[in-house]
Amino acid sequence: MHVIVVGAGIIGLSTAWKLRRRGVSVTVVDPNPAMGASHAAAGMLAPAAEVVWGQSPLYPLMRASADLYPDFAADLAAASGHDLGYSRAETFVCAGDRADLASLRELVDLQRSSGFDVSLIAGSRARDLEPSLAPGVCGAVTIPGDHSIDPRRVTAALLAVLRDDTVRARVNTLINAAGRTVGVELEDGTRLTADQVIVAAGSSCNDISGVPRLPLRQVWGEVIRLRVPEALTPLLTRTIRGLVNARPVYIVPRPDGELVLGATSREDGRSGTNAGGVHQLLRDAERLVPAILDCDITDITTRARPGSPDDVPIIGRIDPGCVVSTGFFRHGILLAPLGSDLTADLATGGDTAWAPSGSLAAVGPERFGSQNLPSNAPATQHTVLIQQPAGSHP
Ligand SMILES: Cc1cc2nc3c(=O)[nH]c(=O)nc-3n(C[C@H](O)[C@H](O)[C@H](O)COP(=O)(O)OP(=O)(O)OC[C@H]3O[C@@H](n4cnc5c(N)ncnc54)[C@H](O)[C@@H]3O)c2cc1C
């Protein structure tokens, strides 16, 4: 069996890797591998802290994927020989003032009622454990089960294990024959055939001709990477999330000394880096960890999260030869182990009984109704195929 995966973000790459481990031949196609949303992501693996967003169909998916992470990370580290920057240190969610503390109490109630192991501690106790926290921090929720990984290292490891199976090219069109996707056409006109095509092009899936229009929204976010000066190392030993005047902000420390500060969230369609957003992030982070202003900025990245109307991923078959896997919104790094297994099973006809109860229906594209999925297929159907580029499997 041969599968083409369109898109080399964390979802396409991890799906391709899972398929290859099952003995399936894969070709991953992307003009700019691993430079989409996965390049921006902070890498928080945070099923409990994300409960704040009130998206109950997501909780079982996030929890199940978090449970898969230790094996996913260990297997990928072993296969690639790469260090993934995986940290199992706990997370603090801090309150910037008394009003934010009241919000945190509500968060704790919701997290506990959802079965998560969390505790609320006083600001003084939080500072004992994390001395760089500001004197104004007046309480913190401790979450032992929320961890982190470095997404740039994860995608680099995946690209390393898939190096012979990756083609740098843009897919323009799905090739359709008698109602079934049978391959893809690249922008230079090259046509590739496959038994199955997986479209995992993040927030750009609708730019590919032949993909039924998916109800995707682009949720732009700025994220800042910093390096801690040697004299202040280690500035933080766990992920610090917080509410500052009701605005969420986070700082993720990497094992290699990097800090990731994020993230803005906007749907204004502007791909540029917004000065006000960066200013706000630094100001809010300073309220929680004042020494953040003594660090060196190494990188500011702006990317679009691939959002869906209900913030739940869109994973499912769109015709007998094609599966889509997108809409991972702000949880794609956390959901990669589960999302890739589910996508690989759907593409190969594998058993999906392992998936959390109700999850297939929760992620299915058909949940939006066929009226929301009009085909944007090209008027003329392409004939099938012909040429495989160098480096791909036959
Ligand atoms: C600022 C920010 C912070 C985030 N933090 C976290 C976090 O802490 N934890 C978490 O779990 N998630 C986080 N996320 C969300 C996470 O990054 C995404 O959900 C995830 O990266 C989506 O992965 P993807 O593979 O679907 O998309 P992408 O990473 O965007 O990959 C899609 C790929 O498809 C390719 N592509 C597009 N069009 C075509 C085409 N026509 N042909 C071929 N290839 C194509 C692109 O080049 C790209 O490489 C964050 C996102 C942002 C923006």
Short mmCIF file of C-alpha atoms and ligand atoms in Angstrom, two decimals:
data_model
loop_
_atom_site.label_atom_id
_atom_site.label_comp_id
_atom_site.label_asym_id
_atom_site.label_seq_id
_atom_site.Cartn_x
_atom_site.Cartn_y
_atom_site.Cartn_z
CA MET A 1 0.00 0.00 0.00
CA HIS A 2 1.23 3.50 -0.80
CA VAL A 3 -0.01 6.65 0.97
CA ILE A 4 0.70 10.28 0.04
CA VAL A 5 0.62 12.68 2.99
CA VAL A 6 0.06 16.32 2.01
CA GLY A 7 1.63 18.56 4.65
CA ALA A 8 4.71 18.07 6.82
CA GLY A 9 3.58 19.69 10.04
CA ILE A 10 3.50 17.63 13.21
CA ILE A 11 0.23 15.97 12.14
CA GLY A 12 1.29 14.92 8.64
CA LEU A 13 4.77 13.87 9.77
CA SER A 14 3.67 11.85 12.78
CA THR A 15 0.96 10.16 10.70
CA ALA A 16 3.51 9.28 7.99
CA TRP A 17 5.90 7.91 10.61
CA LYS A 18 3.16 5.74 12.15
CA LEU A 19 2.25 4.43 8.69
CA ARG A 20 5.84 3.61 7.85
CA ARG A 21 6.24 1.74 11.12
CA ARG A 22 3.28 -0.40 10.03
CA GLY A 23 5.06 -1.27 6.80
CA VAL A 24 3.11 1.17 4.61
CA SER A 25 5.05 3.02 1.91
CA VAL A 26 4.64 6.81 2.32
CA THR A 27 5.48 10.00 0.44
CA VAL A 28 5.19 13.26 2.38
CA VAL A 29 4.80 16.36 0.19
CA ASP A 30 5.37 19.90 1.50
CA PRO A 31 7.12 22.94 -0.03
CA ASN A 32 8.33 24.11 3.37
CA PRO A 33 8.34 21.20 5.82
CA ALA A 34 7.74 21.91 9.50
CA MET A 35 7.49 25.67 9.05
CA GLY A 36 3.74 26.06 9.63
CA ALA A 37 1.94 26.27 12.98
CA SER A 38 4.14 23.50 14.34
CA HIS A 39 7.13 25.86 14.03
CA ALA A 40 5.45 28.40 16.31
CA ALA A 41 4.00 26.09 18.95
CA ALA A 42 5.22 26.33 22.52
CA GLY A 43 4.75 22.59 22.98
CA MET A 44 2.65 22.59 26.13
CA LEU A 45 1.12 19.15 26.66
CA ALA A 46 -1.61 20.50 28.85
CA PRO A 47 -4.87 18.55 29.01
CA ALA A 48 -5.76 20.00 32.42
CA ALA A 49 -4.84 23.67 31.93
CA GLU A 50 -6.66 23.73 28.59
CA VAL A 51 -9.92 22.70 30.30
CA VAL A 52 -10.29 26.42 30.87
CA TRP A 53 -11.47 26.76 27.31
CA GLY A 54 -14.68 24.86 28.04
CA GLN A 55 -14.63 22.47 25.10
CA SER A 56 -15.87 19.23 26.65
CA PRO A 57 -15.62 16.96 23.53
CA LEU A 58 -11.91 17.76 23.55
CA TYR A 59 -11.16 16.59 27.10
CA PRO A 60 -11.17 12.82 26.43
CA LEU A 61 -9.07 13.35 23.30
CA MET A 62 -6.53 15.51 25.13
CA ARG A 63 -6.34 13.14 28.06
CA ALA A 64 -5.93 10.06 25.84
CA SER A 65 -3.22 11.74 23.77
CA ALA A 66 -1.37 12.89 26.90
CA ASP A 67 -1.36 9.26 28.05
CA LEU A 68 0.20 8.22 24.73
CA TYR A 69 2.97 10.86 24.93
CA PRO A 70 5.63 9.05 26.99
CA ASP A 71 5.72 6.14 24.50
CA PHE A 72 5.42 8.43 21.47
CA ALA A 73 8.37 10.53 22.67
CA ALA A 74 10.48 7.53 23.70
CA ASP A 75 9.89 5.72 20.39
CA LEU A 76 10.65 8.81 18.31
CA ALA A 77 13.76 9.65 20.33
CA ALA A 78 15.00 6.08 19.86
CA ALA A 79 14.17 5.97 16.13
CA SER A 80 15.79 9.33 15.36
CA GLY A 81 18.52 9.56 17.97
CA HIS A 82 17.26 13.11 18.66
CA ASP A 83 16.67 14.81 22.00
CA LEU A 84 13.07 16.08 21.86
CA GLY A 85 13.27 18.54 24.75
CA TYR A 86 10.61 16.51 26.57
CA SER A 87 9.99 17.73 30.12
CA ARG A 88 7.69 16.10 32.62
CA ALA A 89 8.00 18.94 35.12
CA GLU A 90 4.64 20.15 36.48
CA THR A 91 2.83 23.33 35.41
CA PHE A 92 1.79 26.31 37.53
CA VAL A 93 -1.16 28.48 36.55
CA CYS A 94 -0.64 31.76 38.43
CA ALA A 95 -2.96 34.61 39.32
CA GLY A 96 -1.66 38.12 38.64
CA ASP A 97 -4.08 39.72 41.13
CA ARG A 98 -7.09 38.99 43.38
CA ALA A 99 -9.59 39.10 40.49
CA ASP A 100 -7.49 36.61 38.54
CA LEU A 101 -7.35 34.43 41.66
CA ALA A 102 -11.15 34.26 41.69
CA SER A 103 -11.02 33.05 38.08
CA LEU A 104 -8.42 30.46 39.06
CA ARG A 105 -10.71 29.09 41.78
CA GLU A 106 -13.40 28.55 39.13
CA LEU A 107 -10.81 26.86 36.92
CA VAL A 108 -9.81 24.50 39.73
CA ASP A 109 -13.46 23.50 40.25
CA LEU A 110 -13.87 22.77 36.55
CA GLN A 111 -10.60 20.83 36.36
CA ARG A 112 -11.46 18.74 39.42
CA SER A 113 -14.96 18.00 38.14
CA SER A 114 -13.30 16.82 34.91
CA GLY A 115 -11.15 14.41 36.93
CA PHE A 116 -7.80 16.22 36.82
CA ASP A 117 -5.34 16.19 39.71
CA VAL A 118 -4.79 19.88 40.60
CA SER A 119 -4.14 21.90 43.79
CA LEU A 120 -4.41 25.58 44.63
CA ILE A 121 -1.44 26.95 46.60
CA ALA A 122 -0.71 30.39 48.08
CA GLY A 123 1.47 32.88 46.23
CA SER A 124 4.16 32.61 48.93
CA ARG A 125 4.32 28.82 48.50
CA ALA A 126 4.53 29.21 44.73
CA ARG A 127 7.48 31.61 45.16
CA ASP A 128 9.23 29.13 47.49
CA LEU A 129 9.08 26.60 44.68
CA GLU A 130 9.71 29.04 41.82
CA PRO A 131 11.68 32.03 43.22
CA SER A 132 11.50 34.10 40.01
CA LEU A 133 7.75 34.59 40.40
CA ALA A 134 6.73 38.19 41.07
CA PRO A 135 5.73 39.33 44.58
CA GLY A 136 2.30 40.19 43.13
CA VAL A 137 1.49 36.56 42.25
CA CYS A 138 -1.20 35.78 44.80
CA GLY A 139 -1.92 32.11 44.14
CA ALA A 140 -1.19 29.27 41.75
CA VAL A 141 -2.78 26.05 40.56
CA THR A 142 -0.27 23.21 40.43
CA ILE A 143 -0.86 20.65 37.68
CA PRO A 144 1.48 17.65 37.91
CA GLY A 145 0.16 16.06 34.68
CA ASP A 146 0.72 19.01 32.30
CA HIS A 147 4.13 18.67 30.63
CA SER A 148 5.97 20.08 27.59
CA ILE A 149 8.05 19.15 24.57
CA ASP A 150 9.96 21.15 21.96
CA PRO A 151 7.87 20.95 18.75
CA ARG A 152 10.78 22.11 16.57
CA ARG A 153 12.84 19.19 17.85
CA VAL A 154 9.92 16.79 17.36
CA THR A 155 9.41 17.78 13.72
CA ALA A 156 13.18 17.72 13.10
CA ALA A 157 13.26 14.16 14.47
CA LEU A 158 10.29 13.14 12.32
CA LEU A 159 11.86 14.70 9.22
CA ALA A 160 15.08 12.81 9.97
CA VAL A 161 13.33 9.43 10.12
CA LEU A 162 11.29 10.31 7.00
CA ARG A 163 14.13 11.93 5.03
CA ASP A 164 13.92 9.43 2.16
CA ASP A 165 10.15 9.76 1.97
CA THR A 166 9.79 13.56 1.84
CA VAL A 167 9.34 15.64 -1.32
CA ARG A 168 9.65 19.43 -1.22
CA ALA A 169 6.76 20.59 -3.39
CA ARG A 170 3.37 22.19 -3.17
CA VAL A 171 0.29 20.11 -3.94
CA ASN A 172 -2.09 22.08 -6.15
CA THR A 173 -4.83 19.54 -6.77
CA LEU A 174 -6.19 16.20 -5.70
CA ILE A 175 -6.49 13.90 -8.72
CA ASN A 176 -9.93 12.36 -8.83
CA ALA A 177 -11.11 9.40 -10.88
CA ALA A 178 -14.74 8.32 -10.71
CA GLY A 179 -15.34 9.96 -7.35
CA ARG A 180 -12.18 8.64 -5.72
CA THR A 181 -8.95 10.49 -4.99
CA VAL A 182 -6.15 8.58 -6.67
CA GLY A 183 -3.23 10.96 -6.29
CA VAL A 184 -2.04 14.55 -6.27
CA GLU A 185 -0.79 17.04 -8.81
CA LEU A 186 2.16 19.20 -7.78
CA GLU A 187 2.59 22.83 -8.79
CA ASP A 188 5.10 21.88 -11.52
CA GLY A 189 2.51 19.54 -13.04
CA THR A 190 4.06 16.34 -11.69
CA ARG A 191 1.44 13.76 -10.81
CA LEU A 192 1.83 11.21 -8.06
CA THR A 193 -0.55 8.31 -7.48
CA ALA A 194 -1.33 6.47 -4.29
CA ASP A 195 -3.79 4.04 -2.79
CA GLN A 196 -4.70 6.71 -0.24
CA VAL A 197 -4.08 10.45 0.14
CA ILE A 198 -4.05 12.13 3.55
CA VAL A 199 -4.57 15.90 3.52
CA ALA A 200 -2.83 17.32 6.60
CA ALA A 201 -2.07 20.82 5.33
CA GLY A 202 -3.08 22.61 8.54
CA SER A 203 -4.97 25.86 8.00
CA SER A 204 -4.27 25.74 4.22
CA CYS A 205 -6.28 22.61 3.34
CA ASN A 206 -8.87 24.69 1.50
CA ASP A 207 -6.19 26.04 -0.86
CA ILE A 208 -5.86 22.58 -2.42
CA SER A 209 -8.20 22.15 -5.34
CA GLY A 210 -10.40 19.09 -5.00
CA VAL A 211 -10.61 19.19 -1.20
CA PRO A 212 -14.24 19.74 -0.18
CA ARG A 213 -14.41 23.14 1.51
CA LEU A 214 -13.73 22.61 5.21
CA PRO A 215 -14.96 25.11 7.82
CA LEU A 216 -11.44 26.08 8.89
CA ARG A 217 -10.54 29.37 10.54
CA GLN A 218 -7.07 30.83 10.87
CA VAL A 219 -6.34 31.91 14.43
CA TRP A 220 -3.11 33.88 14.31
CA GLY A 221 -0.70 33.90 17.21
CA GLU A 222 2.61 35.58 18.05
CA VAL A 223 5.09 33.71 20.24
CA ILE A 224 8.48 34.94 21.53
CA ARG A 225 11.56 32.81 22.16
CA LEU A 226 14.17 34.05 24.63
CA ARG A 227 17.49 32.95 26.05
CA VAL A 228 18.18 33.30 29.77
CA PRO A 229 21.52 34.99 30.58
CA GLU A 230 23.92 32.65 32.34
CA ALA A 231 23.80 34.64 35.59
CA LEU A 232 20.03 34.04 35.88
CA THR A 233 20.03 30.36 34.89
CA PRO A 234 17.81 28.53 35.60
CA LEU A 235 15.18 31.25 35.64
CA LEU A 236 12.28 28.79 35.74
CA THR A 237 12.04 25.06 36.38
CA ARG A 238 8.44 24.46 35.27
CA THR A 239 5.91 25.94 32.84
CA ILE A 240 4.35 29.11 34.22
CA ARG A 241 0.94 29.90 32.86
CA GLY A 242 -1.08 32.75 34.22
CA LEU A 243 -3.96 35.10 34.06
CA VAL A 244 -3.06 38.79 34.04
CA ASN A 245 -6.11 41.05 34.00
CA ALA A 246 -7.97 38.00 32.66
CA ARG A 247 -5.54 37.63 29.73
CA PRO A 248 -3.83 34.22 29.48
CA VAL A 249 -0.04 34.18 29.14
CA TYR A 250 2.55 31.42 29.48
CA ILE A 251 6.29 30.91 29.74
CA VAL A 252 7.64 27.45 28.90
CA PRO A 253 11.25 26.72 29.97
CA ARG A 254 13.12 24.24 27.77
CA PRO A 255 15.72 21.84 29.15
CA ASP A 256 18.31 23.62 26.93
CA GLY A 257 17.72 27.02 28.59
CA GLU A 258 15.32 28.51 26.04
CA LEU A 259 12.09 30.19 27.20
CA VAL A 260 8.97 30.32 25.05
CA LEU A 261 6.58 33.16 25.84
CA GLY A 262 3.13 33.16 24.29
CA ALA A 263 0.77 33.63 22.81
CA THR A 264 -1.54 36.13 21.20
CA SER A 265 -4.76 35.02 19.54
CA ARG A 266 -6.48 36.94 16.76
CA GLU A 267 -8.60 36.27 13.70
CA ASP A 268 -7.92 39.48 11.78
CA GLY A 269 -6.39 37.68 8.79
CA ARG A 270 -3.08 39.56 9.19
CA SER A 271 -0.02 37.34 8.89
CA GLY A 272 2.48 39.99 10.02
CA THR A 273 3.88 40.20 13.54
CA ASN A 274 1.77 42.64 15.51
CA ALA A 275 3.79 45.08 17.64
CA GLY A 276 0.96 45.56 20.12
CA GLY A 277 0.64 41.82 20.61
CA VAL A 278 4.34 41.41 21.32
CA HIS A 279 4.25 44.39 23.70
CA GLN A 280 1.26 42.91 25.55
CA LEU A 281 2.92 39.50 25.90
CA LEU A 282 6.07 41.02 27.40
CA ARG A 283 4.06 43.25 29.74
CA ASP A 284 1.89 40.38 31.00
CA ALA A 285 4.85 38.03 31.37
CA GLU A 286 6.70 40.70 33.36
CA ARG A 287 3.80 40.77 35.84
CA LEU A 288 4.40 37.07 36.57
CA VAL A 289 8.18 36.80 36.09
CA PRO A 290 9.86 40.27 36.16
CA ALA A 291 13.27 38.94 35.08
CA ILE A 292 11.82 38.02 31.69
CA LEU A 293 12.89 41.54 30.64
CA ASP A 294 16.53 40.64 31.38
CA CYS A 295 16.47 37.82 28.82
CA ASP A 296 17.58 38.01 25.18
CA ILE A 297 14.91 37.70 22.51
CA THR A 298 16.07 35.17 19.93
CA ASP A 299 12.98 34.75 17.79
CA ILE A 300 9.45 36.05 17.29
CA THR A 301 7.23 33.77 15.22
CA THR A 302 3.72 34.40 13.91
CA ARG A 303 1.63 31.55 12.53
CA ALA A 304 -2.02 30.59 12.08
CA ARG A 305 -3.54 27.89 14.25
CA PRO A 306 -5.82 25.67 12.15
CA GLY A 307 -9.11 26.18 14.01
CA SER A 308 -12.50 24.56 13.42
CA PRO A 309 -15.90 26.05 14.37
CA ASP A 310 -16.08 23.94 17.57
CA ASP A 311 -12.29 23.88 18.19
CA VAL A 312 -12.26 20.08 17.80
CA PRO A 313 -10.04 18.55 15.08
CA ILE A 314 -11.45 17.49 11.72
CA ILE A 315 -10.36 13.92 10.98
CA GLY A 316 -12.21 11.71 8.57
CA ARG A 317 -12.69 10.25 5.16
CA ILE A 318 -13.89 12.59 2.44
CA ASP A 319 -13.96 9.98 -0.35
CA PRO A 320 -12.83 6.35 -0.77
CA GLY A 321 -9.27 7.49 -1.50
CA CYS A 322 -8.82 10.47 0.80
CA VAL A 323 -8.73 11.27 4.51
CA VAL A 324 -8.40 14.78 5.96
CA SER A 325 -6.65 15.48 9.26
CA THR A 326 -6.67 19.12 10.30
CA GLY A 327 -8.34 21.62 12.65
CA PHE A 328 -6.04 20.81 15.58
CA PHE A 329 -6.24 24.47 16.63
CA ARG A 330 -4.22 25.18 19.78
CA HIS A 331 -3.72 21.52 20.71
CA GLY A 332 -1.99 19.94 17.74
CA ILE A 333 1.24 19.16 19.56
CA LEU A 334 -0.60 17.52 22.45
CA LEU A 335 -2.99 15.70 20.10
CA ALA A 336 -0.33 14.45 17.65
CA PRO A 337 0.00 10.90 19.10
CA LEU A 338 -3.76 10.32 19.09
CA GLY A 339 -4.48 12.25 15.90
CA SER A 340 -1.79 10.41 13.95
CA ASP A 341 -2.94 6.97 15.11
CA LEU A 342 -6.55 7.77 14.25
CA THR A 343 -5.63 9.21 10.84
CA ALA A 344 -3.39 6.25 10.02
CA ASP A 345 -6.14 3.80 11.02
CA LEU A 346 -8.76 5.60 8.95
CA ALA A 347 -6.49 5.69 5.90
CA THR A 348 -5.57 2.01 6.09
CA GLY A 349 -8.90 0.60 7.29
CA GLY A 350 -7.38 -0.21 10.68
CA ASP A 351 -9.31 -0.90 13.86
CA THR A 352 -10.34 2.33 15.61
CA ALA A 353 -11.99 0.62 18.58
CA TRP A 354 -9.10 1.81 20.81
CA ALA A 355 -10.13 5.47 20.37
CA PRO A 356 -12.01 7.13 23.26
CA SER A 357 -15.73 6.50 23.11
CA GLY A 358 -17.50 8.97 20.82
CA SER A 359 -14.28 10.47 19.49
CA LEU A 360 -14.74 9.36 15.87
CA ALA A 361 -18.08 11.16 15.72
CA ALA A 362 -16.62 14.16 17.57
CA VAL A 363 -13.88 14.66 14.96
CA GLY A 364 -15.74 13.59 11.80
CA PRO A 365 -16.00 16.25 9.06
CA GLU A 366 -19.60 15.24 8.44
CA ARG A 367 -20.59 16.83 11.78
CA PHE A 368 -20.73 20.21 10.06
CA GLY A 369 -23.38 18.98 7.63
CA SER A 370 -22.97 18.46 3.92
CA GLN A 371 -24.18 22.00 3.20
CA ASN A 372 -20.93 23.20 4.76
CA LEU A 373 -18.84 20.91 2.63
CA PRO A 374 -19.47 21.96 -0.97
CA SER A 375 -16.83 20.56 -3.27
CA ASN A 376 -14.29 23.01 -4.64
CA ALA A 377 -13.17 20.33 -7.10
CA PRO A 378 -11.85 21.49 -10.45
CA ALA A 379 -14.34 21.41 -13.30
CA THR A 380 -12.42 18.80 -15.30
CA GLN A 381 -11.22 15.55 -13.83
CA HIS A 382 -7.58 14.68 -14.22
CA THR A 383 -6.45 11.36 -15.56
CA VAL A 384 -4.26 9.33 -13.34
CA LEU A 385 -0.80 9.55 -13.05
CA ILE A 386 2.57 9.02 -14.20
CA GLN A 387 5.73 10.11 -12.63
CA GLN A 388 7.28 9.67 -9.20
CA PRO A 389 9.87 12.25 -8.14
CA ALA A 390 13.32 11.20 -7.02
CA GLY A 391 13.43 10.08 -3.43
CA SER A 392 9.87 8.83 -3.22
CA HIS A 393 8.69 5.25 -3.00
CA PRO A 394 7.30 3.72 -6.19
C1 LIG B 1 1.54 30.57 18.66
C2 LIG B 1 1.10 29.13 18.74
C3 LIG B 1 1.33 28.41 19.90
C4 LIG B 1 0.89 27.07 20.00
N1 LIG B 1 1.17 26.37 21.14
C5 LIG B 1 0.75 25.08 21.24
C6 LIG B 1 1.04 24.32 22.41
O1 LIG B 1 1.69 24.81 23.34
N2 LIG B 1 0.58 23.04 22.48
C7 LIG B 1 -0.14 22.46 21.47
O2 LIG B 1 -0.55 21.30 21.60
N3 LIG B 1 -0.40 23.16 20.33
C8 LIG B 1 0.02 24.44 20.20
N4 LIG B 1 -0.26 25.16 19.07
C9 LIG B 1 -1.08 24.53 18.02
C10 LIG B 1 -0.24 23.67 17.11
O3 LIG B 1 0.88 24.38 16.69
C11 LIG B 1 -1.07 23.24 15.90
O4 LIG B 1 -2.31 22.70 16.30
C12 LIG B 1 -0.31 22.19 15.09
O5 LIG B 1 1.00 22.64 14.81
C13 LIG B 1 -1.03 21.87 13.81
O6 LIG B 1 -0.21 20.99 13.08
P1 LIG B 1 -0.50 20.68 11.56
O7 LIG B 1 0.49 19.68 11.13
O8 LIG B 1 -1.95 20.37 11.40
O9 LIG B 1 -0.31 22.08 10.81
P2 LIG B 1 1.03 22.84 10.39
O10 LIG B 1 2.10 22.70 11.38
O11 LIG B 1 0.61 24.23 10.03
O12 LIG B 1 1.52 22.06 9.10
C14 LIG B 1 0.82 22.12 7.88
C15 LIG B 1 1.84 21.92 6.76
O13 LIG B 1 1.12 21.82 5.53
C16 LIG B 1 1.92 22.41 4.54
N5 LIG B 1 1.08 22.76 3.40
C17 LIG B 1 0.14 23.73 3.32
N6 LIG B 1 -0.39 23.75 2.09
C18 LIG B 1 0.22 22.76 1.38
C19 LIG B 1 0.10 22.29 0.04
N7 LIG B 1 -0.77 22.85 -0.82
N8 LIG B 1 0.89 21.27 -0.36
C20 LIG B 1 1.75 20.69 0.50
N9 LIG B 1 1.90 21.09 1.79
C21 LIG B 1 1.15 22.12 2.21
C22 LIG B 1 2.54 23.62 5.22
O14 LIG B 1 3.72 24.03 4.52
C23 LIG B 1 2.81 23.09 6.61
O15 LIG B 1 4.15 22.61 6.74
C24 LIG B 1 0.20 26.47 18.92
C25 LIG B 1 0.02 27.19 17.74
C26 LIG B 1 0.47 28.50 17.64
C27 LIG B 1 0.28 29.26 16.34
#
